XYZ file of C-alpha atoms in Angstrom:
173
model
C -9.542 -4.685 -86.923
C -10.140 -7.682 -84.522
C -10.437 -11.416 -86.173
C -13.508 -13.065 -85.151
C -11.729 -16.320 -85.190
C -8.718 -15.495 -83.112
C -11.279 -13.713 -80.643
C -12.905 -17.199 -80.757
C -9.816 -19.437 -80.193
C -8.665 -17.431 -77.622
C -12.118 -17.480 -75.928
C -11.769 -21.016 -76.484
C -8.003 -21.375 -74.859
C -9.580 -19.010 -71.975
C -12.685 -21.861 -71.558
C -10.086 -24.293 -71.407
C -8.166 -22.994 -68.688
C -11.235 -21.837 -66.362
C -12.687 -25.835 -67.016
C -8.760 -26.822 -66.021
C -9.072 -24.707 -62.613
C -12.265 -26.115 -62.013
C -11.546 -29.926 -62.103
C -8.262 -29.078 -59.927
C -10.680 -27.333 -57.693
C -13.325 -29.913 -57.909
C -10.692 -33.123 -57.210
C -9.235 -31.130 -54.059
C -12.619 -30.241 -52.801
C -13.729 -34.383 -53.364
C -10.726 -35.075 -51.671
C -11.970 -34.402 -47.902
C -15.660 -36.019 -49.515
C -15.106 -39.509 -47.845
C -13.466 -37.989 -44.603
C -16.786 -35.612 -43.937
C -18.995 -38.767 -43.722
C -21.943 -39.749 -42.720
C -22.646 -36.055 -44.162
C -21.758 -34.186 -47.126
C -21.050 -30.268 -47.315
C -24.190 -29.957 -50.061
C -26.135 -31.621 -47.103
C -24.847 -29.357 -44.519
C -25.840 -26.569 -47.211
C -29.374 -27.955 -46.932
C -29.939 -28.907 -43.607
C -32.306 -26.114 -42.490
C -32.327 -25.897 -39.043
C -30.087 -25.549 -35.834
C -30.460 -28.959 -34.558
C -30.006 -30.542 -37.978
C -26.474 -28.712 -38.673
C -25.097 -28.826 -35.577
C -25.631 -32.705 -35.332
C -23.339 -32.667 -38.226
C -20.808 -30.270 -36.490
C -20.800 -32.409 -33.602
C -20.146 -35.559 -35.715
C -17.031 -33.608 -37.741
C -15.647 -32.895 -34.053
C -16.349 -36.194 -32.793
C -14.632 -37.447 -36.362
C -11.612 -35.437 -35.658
C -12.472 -33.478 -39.452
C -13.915 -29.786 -38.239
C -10.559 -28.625 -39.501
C -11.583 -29.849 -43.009
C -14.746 -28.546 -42.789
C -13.577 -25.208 -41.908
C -10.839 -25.835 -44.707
C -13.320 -26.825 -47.445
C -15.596 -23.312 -46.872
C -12.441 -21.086 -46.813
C -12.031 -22.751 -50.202
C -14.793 -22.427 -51.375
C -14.623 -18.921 -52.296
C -12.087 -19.992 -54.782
C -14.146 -22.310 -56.525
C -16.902 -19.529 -56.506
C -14.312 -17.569 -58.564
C -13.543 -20.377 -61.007
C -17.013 -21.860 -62.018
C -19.183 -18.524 -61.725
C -15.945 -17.245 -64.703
C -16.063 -20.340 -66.421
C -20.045 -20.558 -66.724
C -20.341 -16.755 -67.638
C -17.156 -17.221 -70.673
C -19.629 -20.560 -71.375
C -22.773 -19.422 -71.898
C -21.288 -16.376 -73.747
C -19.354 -18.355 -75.889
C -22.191 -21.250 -76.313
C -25.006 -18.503 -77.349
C -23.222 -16.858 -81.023
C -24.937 -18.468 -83.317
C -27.860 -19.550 -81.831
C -31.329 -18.779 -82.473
C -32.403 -15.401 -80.707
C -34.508 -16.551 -77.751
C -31.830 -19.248 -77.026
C -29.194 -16.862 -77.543
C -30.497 -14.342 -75.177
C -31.293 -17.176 -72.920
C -27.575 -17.421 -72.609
C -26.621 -14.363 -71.882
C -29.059 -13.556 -69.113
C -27.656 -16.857 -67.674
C -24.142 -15.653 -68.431
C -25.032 -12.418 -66.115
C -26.526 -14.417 -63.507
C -23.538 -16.181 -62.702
C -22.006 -13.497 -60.052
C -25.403 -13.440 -58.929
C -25.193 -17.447 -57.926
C -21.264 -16.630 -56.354
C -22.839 -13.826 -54.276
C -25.550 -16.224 -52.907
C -22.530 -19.014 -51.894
C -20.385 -16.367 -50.209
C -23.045 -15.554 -48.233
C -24.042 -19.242 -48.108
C -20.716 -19.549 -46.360
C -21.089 -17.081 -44.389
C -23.994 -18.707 -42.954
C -21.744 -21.924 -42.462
C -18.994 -20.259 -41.018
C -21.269 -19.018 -38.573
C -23.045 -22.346 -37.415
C -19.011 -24.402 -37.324
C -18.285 -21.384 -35.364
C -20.254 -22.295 -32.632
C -23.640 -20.050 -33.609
C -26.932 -21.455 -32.405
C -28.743 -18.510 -34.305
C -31.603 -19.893 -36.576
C -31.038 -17.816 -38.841
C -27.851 -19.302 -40.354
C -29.180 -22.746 -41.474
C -32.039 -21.030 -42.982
C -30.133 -18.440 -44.694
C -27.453 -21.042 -46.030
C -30.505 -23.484 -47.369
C -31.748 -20.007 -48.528
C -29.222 -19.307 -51.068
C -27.692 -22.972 -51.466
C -31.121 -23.647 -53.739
C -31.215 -20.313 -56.393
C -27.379 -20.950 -56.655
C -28.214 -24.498 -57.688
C -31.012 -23.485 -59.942
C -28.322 -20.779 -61.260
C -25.423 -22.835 -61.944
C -27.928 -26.410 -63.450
C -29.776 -24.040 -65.095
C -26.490 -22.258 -66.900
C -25.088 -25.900 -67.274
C -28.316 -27.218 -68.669
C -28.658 -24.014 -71.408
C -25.113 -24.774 -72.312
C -25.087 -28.409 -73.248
C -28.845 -28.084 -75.119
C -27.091 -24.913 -77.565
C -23.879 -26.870 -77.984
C -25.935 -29.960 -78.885
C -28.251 -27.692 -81.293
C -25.211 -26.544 -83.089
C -23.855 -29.760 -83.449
C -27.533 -30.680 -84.584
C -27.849 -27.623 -86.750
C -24.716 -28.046 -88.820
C -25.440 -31.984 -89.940
């Protein structure tokens, strides 16, 4: 018969680590942050159009830093890996013992999460393409595309988490 409270800890120890992986990933990724400026990668994600993204490619040549750039969406697809785990195990583990709307809430957001890693690997894709050397207008639109429901994905799963953790915390004073 399986425990219910050493599933728990060891869906908490298994939290842990994917939140671990994900601040290493996050501190390597801000690493190249200041070196990528005037522009950010989130801004590249966003830019939109041809002209717009490749006046940032240009300025990451001109800056000596298209080898981050390059380096940063190769990686990328490992931090897809980390957060898209960690915010499915989260929203699973947030929603027992939550009301039922809530709790459901949860796990469609817990399901969505491969969803929002699909939409960045294609997002990068799309990247690849314009640092490449692609004029196609297609890229920049299809990176802005799926840069915004992979936003609303992830803040949304974020969001969901914190307000059931806080409503536990509420519900048991």
């Amino acid at each position: 018969m399986i425990n219910p409270t050493t599933t728990l800890k060891n869906r908490s120890k298994l939290l842990l680590l994917l939140a671990g992986l994900n601040v290493i990933v996050i501190v390597v990724i801000q690493s190249f942050a200041a070196s990528l400026k005037p522009f950010s990668i989130i801004a590249f994600e966003f830019a939109g159009s041809p002209e717009r993204t490749h006046q940032m490619v240009n300025a990451w040549r001109e800056n000596g830093v298209l080898n981050s750039v390059f380096f940063l969406i190769g990686f990328d697809y490992l931090f897809m890996l980390t957060y898209s785990a960690f915010l499915w195990f989260a929203c699973m583990h947030t929603e027992h013992g939550l009301p039922n709307k809530i709790s459901k809430s949860l796990i469609v957001l817990a399901w969505l999460q491969p969803l929002a890693a699909l939409l960045d690997s294609v997002e990068n894709l799309a990247l690849y393409q314009i640092i490449s050397g692609s004029w196609k207008p297609l890229w920049p639109i299809l990176a802005a595309a799926c840069a915004a429901p992979k936003f609303g994905i992830v803040l949304l799963a974020i969001s969901a988490c914190l307000f059931g953790s806080i409503y536990k915390i509420g519900a048991k004073k």
